[in-house]
Coordinates of C-alpha atoms and ligand atoms in Angstrom, one line a residue:
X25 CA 0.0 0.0 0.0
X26 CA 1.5 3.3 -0.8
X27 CA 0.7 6.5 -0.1
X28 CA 2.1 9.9 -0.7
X29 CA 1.0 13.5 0.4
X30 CA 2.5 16.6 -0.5
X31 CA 2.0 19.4 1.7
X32 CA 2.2 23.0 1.4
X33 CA 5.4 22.2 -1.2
X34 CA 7.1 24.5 -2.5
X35 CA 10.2 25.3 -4.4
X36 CA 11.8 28.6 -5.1
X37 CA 15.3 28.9 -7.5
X38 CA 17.2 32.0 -6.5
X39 CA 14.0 34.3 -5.6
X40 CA 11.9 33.0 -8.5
X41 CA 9.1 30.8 -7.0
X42 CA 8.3 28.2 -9.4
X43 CA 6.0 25.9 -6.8
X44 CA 3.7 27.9 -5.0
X45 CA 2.3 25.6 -2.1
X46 CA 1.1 22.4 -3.9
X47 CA -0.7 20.2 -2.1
X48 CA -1.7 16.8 -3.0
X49 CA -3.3 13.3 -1.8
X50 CA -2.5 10.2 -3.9
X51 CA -4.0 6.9 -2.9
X52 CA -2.8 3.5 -3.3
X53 CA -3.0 2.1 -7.5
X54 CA -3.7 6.2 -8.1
X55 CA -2.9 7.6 -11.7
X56 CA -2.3 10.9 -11.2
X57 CA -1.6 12.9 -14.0
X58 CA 0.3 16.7 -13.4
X59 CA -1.0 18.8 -16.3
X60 CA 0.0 22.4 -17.1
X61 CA 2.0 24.7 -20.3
X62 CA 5.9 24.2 -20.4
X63 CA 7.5 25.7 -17.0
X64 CA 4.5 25.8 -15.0
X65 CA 6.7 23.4 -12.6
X66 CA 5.3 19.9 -13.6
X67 CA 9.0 18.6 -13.7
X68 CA 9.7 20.7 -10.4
X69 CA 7.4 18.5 -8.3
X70 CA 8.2 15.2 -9.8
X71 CA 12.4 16.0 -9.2
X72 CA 11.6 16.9 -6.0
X73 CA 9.2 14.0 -4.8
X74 CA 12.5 11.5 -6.3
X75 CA 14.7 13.3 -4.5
X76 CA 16.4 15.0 -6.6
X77 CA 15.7 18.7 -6.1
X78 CA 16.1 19.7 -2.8
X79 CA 12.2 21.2 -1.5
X80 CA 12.4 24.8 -0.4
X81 CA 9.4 24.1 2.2
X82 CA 6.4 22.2 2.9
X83 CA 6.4 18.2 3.2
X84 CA 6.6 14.6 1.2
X85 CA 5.3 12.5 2.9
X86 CA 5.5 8.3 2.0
X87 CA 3.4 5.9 3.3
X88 CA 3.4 8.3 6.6
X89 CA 7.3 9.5 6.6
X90 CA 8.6 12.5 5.6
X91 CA 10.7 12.1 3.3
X92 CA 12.3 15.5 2.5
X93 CA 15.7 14.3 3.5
X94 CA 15.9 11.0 2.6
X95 CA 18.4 10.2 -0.3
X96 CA 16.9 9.0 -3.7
X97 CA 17.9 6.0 -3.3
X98 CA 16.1 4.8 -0.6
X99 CA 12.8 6.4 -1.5
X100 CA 12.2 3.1 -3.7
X101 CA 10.6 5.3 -6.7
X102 CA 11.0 4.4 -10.0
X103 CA 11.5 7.3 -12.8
X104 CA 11.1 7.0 -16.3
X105 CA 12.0 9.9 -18.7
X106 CA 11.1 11.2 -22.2
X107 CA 14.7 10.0 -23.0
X108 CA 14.7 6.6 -22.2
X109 CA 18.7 7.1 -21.0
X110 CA 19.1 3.6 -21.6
X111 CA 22.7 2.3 -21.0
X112 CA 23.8 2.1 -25.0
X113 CA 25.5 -0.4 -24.5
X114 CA 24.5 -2.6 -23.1
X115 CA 22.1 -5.8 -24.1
X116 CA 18.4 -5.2 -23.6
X117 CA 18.3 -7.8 -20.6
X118 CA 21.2 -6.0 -18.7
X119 CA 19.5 -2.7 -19.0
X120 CA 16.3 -4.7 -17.8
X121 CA 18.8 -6.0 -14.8
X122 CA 20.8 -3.4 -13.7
X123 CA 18.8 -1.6 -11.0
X124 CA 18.4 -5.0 -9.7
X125 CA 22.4 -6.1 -9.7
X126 CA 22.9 -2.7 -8.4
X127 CA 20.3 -3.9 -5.3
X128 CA 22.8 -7.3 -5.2
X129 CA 19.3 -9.0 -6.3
X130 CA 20.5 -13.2 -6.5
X131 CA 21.0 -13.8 -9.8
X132 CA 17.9 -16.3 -10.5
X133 CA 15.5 -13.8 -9.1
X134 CA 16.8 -11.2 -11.5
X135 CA 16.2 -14.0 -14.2
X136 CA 12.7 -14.4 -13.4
X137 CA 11.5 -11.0 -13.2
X138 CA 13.6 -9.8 -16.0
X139 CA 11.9 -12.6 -18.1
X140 CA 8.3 -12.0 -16.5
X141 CA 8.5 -8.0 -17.1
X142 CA 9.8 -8.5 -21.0
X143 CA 6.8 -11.1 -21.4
X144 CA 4.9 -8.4 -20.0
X145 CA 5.8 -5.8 -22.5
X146 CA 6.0 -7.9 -25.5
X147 CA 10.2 -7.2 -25.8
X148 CA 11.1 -10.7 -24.7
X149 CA 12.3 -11.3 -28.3
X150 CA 14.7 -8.5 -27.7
X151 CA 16.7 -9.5 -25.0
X152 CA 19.7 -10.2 -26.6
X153 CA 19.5 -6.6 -28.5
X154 CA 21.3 -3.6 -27.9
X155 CA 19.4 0.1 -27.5
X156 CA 20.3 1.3 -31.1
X157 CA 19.0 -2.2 -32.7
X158 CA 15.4 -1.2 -31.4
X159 CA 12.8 1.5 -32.5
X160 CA 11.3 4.5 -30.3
X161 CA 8.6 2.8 -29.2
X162 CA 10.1 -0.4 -28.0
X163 CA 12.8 1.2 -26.5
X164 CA 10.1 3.3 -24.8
X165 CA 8.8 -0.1 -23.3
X166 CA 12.6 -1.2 -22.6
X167 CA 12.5 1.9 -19.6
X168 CA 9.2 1.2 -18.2
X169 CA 10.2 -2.2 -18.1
X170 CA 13.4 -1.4 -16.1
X171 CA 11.9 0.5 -13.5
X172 CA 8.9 -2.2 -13.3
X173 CA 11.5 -5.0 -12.7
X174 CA 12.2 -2.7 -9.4
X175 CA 8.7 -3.3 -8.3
X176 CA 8.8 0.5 -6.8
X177 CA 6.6 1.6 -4.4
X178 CA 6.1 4.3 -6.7
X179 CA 6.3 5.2 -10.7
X180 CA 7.1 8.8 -11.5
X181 CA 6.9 9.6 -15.3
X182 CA 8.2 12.9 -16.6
X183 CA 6.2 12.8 -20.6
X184 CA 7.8 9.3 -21.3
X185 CA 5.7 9.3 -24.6
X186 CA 6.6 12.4 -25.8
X187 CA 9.3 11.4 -28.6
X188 CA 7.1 8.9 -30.1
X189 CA 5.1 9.4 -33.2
X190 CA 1.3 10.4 -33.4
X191 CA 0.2 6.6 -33.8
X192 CA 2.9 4.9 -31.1
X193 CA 1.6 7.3 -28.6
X194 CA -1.6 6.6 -28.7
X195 CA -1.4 2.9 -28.6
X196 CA 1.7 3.0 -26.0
X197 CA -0.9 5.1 -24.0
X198 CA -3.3 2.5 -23.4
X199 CA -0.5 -0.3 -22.9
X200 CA 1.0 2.3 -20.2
X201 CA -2.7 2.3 -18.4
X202 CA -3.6 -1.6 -19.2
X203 CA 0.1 -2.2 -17.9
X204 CA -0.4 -0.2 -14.5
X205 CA -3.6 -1.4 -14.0
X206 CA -2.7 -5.2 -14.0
X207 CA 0.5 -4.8 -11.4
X208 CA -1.6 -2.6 -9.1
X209 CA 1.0 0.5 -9.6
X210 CA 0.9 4.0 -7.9
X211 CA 1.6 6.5 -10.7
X212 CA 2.4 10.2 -11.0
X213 CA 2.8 11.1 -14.5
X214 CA 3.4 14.3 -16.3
X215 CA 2.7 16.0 -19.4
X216 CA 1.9 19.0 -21.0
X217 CA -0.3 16.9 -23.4
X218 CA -4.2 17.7 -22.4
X219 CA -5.6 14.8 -24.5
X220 CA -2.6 12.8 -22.7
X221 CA -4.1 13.8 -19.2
X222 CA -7.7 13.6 -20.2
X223 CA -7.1 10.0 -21.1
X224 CA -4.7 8.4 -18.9
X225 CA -5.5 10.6 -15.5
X226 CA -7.8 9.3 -13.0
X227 CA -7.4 12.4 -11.7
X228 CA -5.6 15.7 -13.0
X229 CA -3.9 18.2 -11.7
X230 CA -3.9 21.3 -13.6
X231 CA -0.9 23.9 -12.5
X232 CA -0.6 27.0 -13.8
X233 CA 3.0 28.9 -12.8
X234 CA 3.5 26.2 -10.2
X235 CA 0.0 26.9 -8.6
X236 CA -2.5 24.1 -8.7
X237 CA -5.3 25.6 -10.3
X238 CA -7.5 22.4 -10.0
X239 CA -7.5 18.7 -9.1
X240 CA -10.2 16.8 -10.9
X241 CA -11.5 14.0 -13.1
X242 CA -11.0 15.0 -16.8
X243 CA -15.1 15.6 -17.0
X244 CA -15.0 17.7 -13.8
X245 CA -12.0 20.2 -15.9
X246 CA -14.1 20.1 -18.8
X247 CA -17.5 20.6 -17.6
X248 CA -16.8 22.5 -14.3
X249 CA -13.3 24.8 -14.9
X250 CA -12.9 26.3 -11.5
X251 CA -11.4 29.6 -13.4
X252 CA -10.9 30.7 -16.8
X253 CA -7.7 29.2 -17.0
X254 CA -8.9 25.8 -16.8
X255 CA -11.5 26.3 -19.6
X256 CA -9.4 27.6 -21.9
X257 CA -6.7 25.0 -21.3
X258 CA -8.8 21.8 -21.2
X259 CA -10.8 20.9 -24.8
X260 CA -10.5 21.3 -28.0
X261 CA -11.0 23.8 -29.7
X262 CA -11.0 25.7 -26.5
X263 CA -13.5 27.4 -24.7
X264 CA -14.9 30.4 -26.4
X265 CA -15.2 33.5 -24.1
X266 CA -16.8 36.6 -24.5
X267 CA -16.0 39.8 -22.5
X268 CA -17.3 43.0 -21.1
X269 CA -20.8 41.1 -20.0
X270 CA -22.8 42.2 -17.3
X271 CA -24.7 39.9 -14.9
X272 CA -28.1 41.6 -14.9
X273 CA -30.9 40.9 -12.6
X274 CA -34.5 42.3 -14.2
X275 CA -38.1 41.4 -13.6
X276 CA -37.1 38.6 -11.6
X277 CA -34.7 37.2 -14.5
X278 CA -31.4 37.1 -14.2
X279 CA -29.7 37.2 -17.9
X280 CA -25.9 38.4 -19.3
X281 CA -25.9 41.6 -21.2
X282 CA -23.4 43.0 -23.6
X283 CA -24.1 46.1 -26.2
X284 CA -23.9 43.1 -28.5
X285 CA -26.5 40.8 -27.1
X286 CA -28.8 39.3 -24.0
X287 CA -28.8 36.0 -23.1
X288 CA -31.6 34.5 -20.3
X289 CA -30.1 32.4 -17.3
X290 CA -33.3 30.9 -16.2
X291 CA -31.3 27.6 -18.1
X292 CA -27.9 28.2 -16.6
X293 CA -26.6 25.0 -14.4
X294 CA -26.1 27.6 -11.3
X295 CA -29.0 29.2 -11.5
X296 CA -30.0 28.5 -7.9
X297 CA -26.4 29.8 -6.9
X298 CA -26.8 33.3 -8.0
X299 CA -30.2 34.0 -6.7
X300 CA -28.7 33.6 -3.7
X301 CA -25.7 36.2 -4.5
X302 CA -27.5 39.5 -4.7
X303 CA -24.4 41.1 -4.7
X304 CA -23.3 39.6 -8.1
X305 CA -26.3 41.8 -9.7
X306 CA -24.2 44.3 -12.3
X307 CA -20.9 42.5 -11.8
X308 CA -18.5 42.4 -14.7
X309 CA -18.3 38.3 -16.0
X310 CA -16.9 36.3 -18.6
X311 CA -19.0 34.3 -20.4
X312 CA -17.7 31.0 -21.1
X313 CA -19.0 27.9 -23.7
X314 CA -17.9 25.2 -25.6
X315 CA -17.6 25.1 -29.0
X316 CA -20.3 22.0 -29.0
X317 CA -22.8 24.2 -27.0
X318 CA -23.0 26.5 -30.0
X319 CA -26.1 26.4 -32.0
X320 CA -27.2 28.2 -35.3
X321 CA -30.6 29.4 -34.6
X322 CA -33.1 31.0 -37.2
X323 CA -32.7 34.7 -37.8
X324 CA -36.5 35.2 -37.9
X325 CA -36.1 35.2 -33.5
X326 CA -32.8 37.3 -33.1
X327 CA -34.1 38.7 -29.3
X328 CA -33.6 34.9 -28.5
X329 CA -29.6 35.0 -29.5
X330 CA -26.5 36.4 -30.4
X331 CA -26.1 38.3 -33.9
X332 CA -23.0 36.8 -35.5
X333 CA -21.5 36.7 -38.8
X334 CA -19.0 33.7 -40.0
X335 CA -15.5 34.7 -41.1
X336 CA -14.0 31.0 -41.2
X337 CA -15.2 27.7 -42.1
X338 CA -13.6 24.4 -41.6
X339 CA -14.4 21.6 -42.5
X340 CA -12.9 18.4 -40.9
X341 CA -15.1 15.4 -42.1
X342 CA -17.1 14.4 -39.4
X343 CA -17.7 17.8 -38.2
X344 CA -17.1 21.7 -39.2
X345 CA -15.8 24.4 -36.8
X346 CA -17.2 27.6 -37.8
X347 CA -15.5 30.8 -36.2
X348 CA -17.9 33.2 -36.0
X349 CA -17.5 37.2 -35.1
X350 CA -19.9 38.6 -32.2
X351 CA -18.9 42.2 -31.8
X352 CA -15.7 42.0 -32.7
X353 CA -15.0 39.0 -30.6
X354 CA -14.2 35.5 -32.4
X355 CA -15.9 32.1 -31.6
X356 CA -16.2 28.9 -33.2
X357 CA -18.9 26.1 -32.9
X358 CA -18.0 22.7 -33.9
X359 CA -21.7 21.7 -36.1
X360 CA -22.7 18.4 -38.5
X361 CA -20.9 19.4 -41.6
X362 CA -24.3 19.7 -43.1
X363 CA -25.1 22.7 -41.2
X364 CA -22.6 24.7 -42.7
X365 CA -22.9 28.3 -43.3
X366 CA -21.3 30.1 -45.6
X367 CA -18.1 32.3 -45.3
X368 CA -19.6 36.7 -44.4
X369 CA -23.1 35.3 -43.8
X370 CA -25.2 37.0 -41.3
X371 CA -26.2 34.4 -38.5
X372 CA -28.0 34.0 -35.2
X373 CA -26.1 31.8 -32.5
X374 CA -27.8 30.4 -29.6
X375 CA -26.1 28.7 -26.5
X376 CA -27.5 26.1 -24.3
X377 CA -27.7 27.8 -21.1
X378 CA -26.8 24.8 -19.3
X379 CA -23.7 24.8 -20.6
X380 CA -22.8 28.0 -20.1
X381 CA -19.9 29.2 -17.7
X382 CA -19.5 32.8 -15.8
X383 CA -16.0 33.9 -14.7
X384 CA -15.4 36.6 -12.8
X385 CA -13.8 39.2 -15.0
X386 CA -11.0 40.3 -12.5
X387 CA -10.2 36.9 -11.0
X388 CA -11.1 34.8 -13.4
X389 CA -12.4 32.9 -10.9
X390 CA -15.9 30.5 -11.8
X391 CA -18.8 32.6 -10.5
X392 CA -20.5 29.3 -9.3
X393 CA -16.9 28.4 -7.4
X394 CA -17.0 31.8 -6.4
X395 CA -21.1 30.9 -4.9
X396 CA -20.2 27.7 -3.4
X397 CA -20.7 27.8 0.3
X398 CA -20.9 24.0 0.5
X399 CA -18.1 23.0 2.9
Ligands
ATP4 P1 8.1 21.6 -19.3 O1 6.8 21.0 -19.7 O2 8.6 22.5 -20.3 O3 9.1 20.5 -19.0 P2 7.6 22.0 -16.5 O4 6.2 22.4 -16.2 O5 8.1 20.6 -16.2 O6 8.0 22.4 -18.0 P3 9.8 22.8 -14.8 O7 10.9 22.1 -15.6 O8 9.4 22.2 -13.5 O9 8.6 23.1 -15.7 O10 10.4 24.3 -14.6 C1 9.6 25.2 -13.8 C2 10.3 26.6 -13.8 O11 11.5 26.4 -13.1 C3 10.7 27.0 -15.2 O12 10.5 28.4 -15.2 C4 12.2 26.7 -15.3 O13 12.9 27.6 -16.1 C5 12.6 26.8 -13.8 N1 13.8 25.9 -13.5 C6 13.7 24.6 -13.6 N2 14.9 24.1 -13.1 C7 15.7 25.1 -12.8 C8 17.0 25.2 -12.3 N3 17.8 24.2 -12.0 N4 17.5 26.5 -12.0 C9 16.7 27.6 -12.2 N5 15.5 27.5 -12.7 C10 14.9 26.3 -13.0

């Protein structure tokens, strides 16, 4: 059983303060995925849970230890990179067996597991191979296989797919989950890679300039961003938002008002959230939606949406994204290919209130995060 908390960590080089008080619970058979845009401090954490990077303050803590200042060695953690540093060489089974020679493993046990591990990974066939004799992808499988012969308490993977091609990835994806799944391992895993996360993570953390901006399921991110951040990063295309919207409380109706259109809330998923918030009457918002919640309405009832006109269309096969302008502001809905309009027409959007998000427009923060008052 293996746990590992991080508490309050943070990690400063010189006076630049590149984690900014992560904290973190993984469970036993966890995969965690650590999510964020290049130097946001995915890499950071990871060093500094193997060891490797000394922790400015805060905690590690392992199976109930605090670990800060115990040598990487004897945290029994297993790294794999995005270069697979494999020891050139040497034969595939020796780089399979050297963590375990280096742990005076006998040599019949190092047999076995090597043996059992390359069955696993389909590179039994290879053994007798060196590094440069193999491609990406099995290579790839040649370092998760060395640090599984370790049996580790815990895997810590810094974007070990990311020098594979489109097609390898995917598939060495799924063997990477099938794989952890069947021996039961405890996985932190990083990327920058948001279909990578959405995929693999049982939960994600999404960090943003080394603060944890959320920690979620990939359906939580995508339907419930806690800030504007998180919609924008998660999805694809990515969230459209439109700014310099007013929340506007008439009549008993709340709606969003711009110069450019009104849009009713009596739909919107928090509804019940902001009746409760008087004071959110006339605040400043972003709205926020997907480019799926988008829906071409018919100009004959343009009080019930948003006056648009298309500048691009694309058209991908299954589906079109159509980037629309609303007041000088660009969207695009994703629509059946069918329902194409055509490039400078005139249109009508409407947008499922349910799917509708409201950011605050100084924080960024989620208006209904910013309501919650649940505990
Ligand atoms: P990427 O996806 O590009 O690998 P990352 O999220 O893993 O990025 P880190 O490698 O953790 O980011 O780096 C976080 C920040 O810390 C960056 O601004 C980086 O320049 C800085 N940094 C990392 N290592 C050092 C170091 N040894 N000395 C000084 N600054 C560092």
């Amino acid at each position: 059983m293996t746990t590992l908390f991080l508490r309050d960590l943070n990690k400063k080089f010189g006076d630049n303060l590149v984690v900014n008080n992560v904290n973190l619970d993984v469970q036993d058979q966890d995969f965690i995925v650590l999510l964020g845009p290049s130097g946001c401090g995915k890499t950071t954490i990871l060093r500094m849970i193997a060891g490797l990077e000394k922790v400015t303050s805060g905690e590690i803590i392992l199976d109930g230890e605090v670990i800060n200042r115990v040598p990487p060695q004897r945290r029994d953690m297993a790294m794999v990179f995005q270069n697979y540093a494999l020891y050139a060489h040497l034969k595939i089974f020796d780089n399979l067996a050297f963590g375990l020679r280096m742990r005076k493993t006998p040599k019949d046990e190092i047999e076995k597991r090597v043996k059992d591990v390359a069955e696993m990974l389909h590179i039994d066939l290879l053994l007798d191979r060196i590094p440069r004799q193999l491609s990406g992808g099995e290579r790839q499988r040649v370092a998760l296989g060395r640090a599984i012969v370790r049996e580790p308490r815990l895997f810590l993977m810094d974007e070990p797919l990311s020098n594979l091609d489109a097609l390898l990835r995917v598939q060495t994806r799924v063997e990477i989950l099938q794989l952890c799944r069947r021996i039961g391992a405890t996985v932190l895993y990083v990327t920058h890679d948001q279909t990578e996360a959405m995929t693999m993570g049982q939960r994600i953390v999404l960090l943003r300039k080394g603060v944890v901006q959320q920690i979620d399921t990939a359906e939580g991110l995508y339907n419930k961003p806690a800030n504007r951040f998180v919609g924008h990063f998660v999805g694809s295309p990515p969230m459209n938002f439109l700014e310099d919207v007013i929340l506007s409380h008439e009549n008993d109706r709340w709606s969003v008002k711009s110069q450019d259109f009104s849009l009713d809330l009596s739909g919107y998923e928090n509804a019940a959230k902001i009746k409760q918030a008087p004071e959110l009457v006339s605040r400043s918002v972003v709205v926020g939606f997907r480019p799926d919640a988008v829906k071409f309405i018919s100009s004959d009832e343009p009080e019930e949406g948003i006056p648009a006109s298309v500048e691009v269309v694309e058209v991908l096969g299954r589906e079109a994204l159509v980037y629309c302008d609303i007041g000088q502001q660009l969207i695009c809905a994703v629509v059946p290919p069918q329902q194409t309009p055509r490039t400078g027409e005139k249109i009508v959007i409407g947008v499922d209130a349910s799917k509708l998000h409201l950011f605050d427009s100084e924080s960024g923060k989620n208006i209904a995060v910013l309501t919650d008052t649940s505990p």
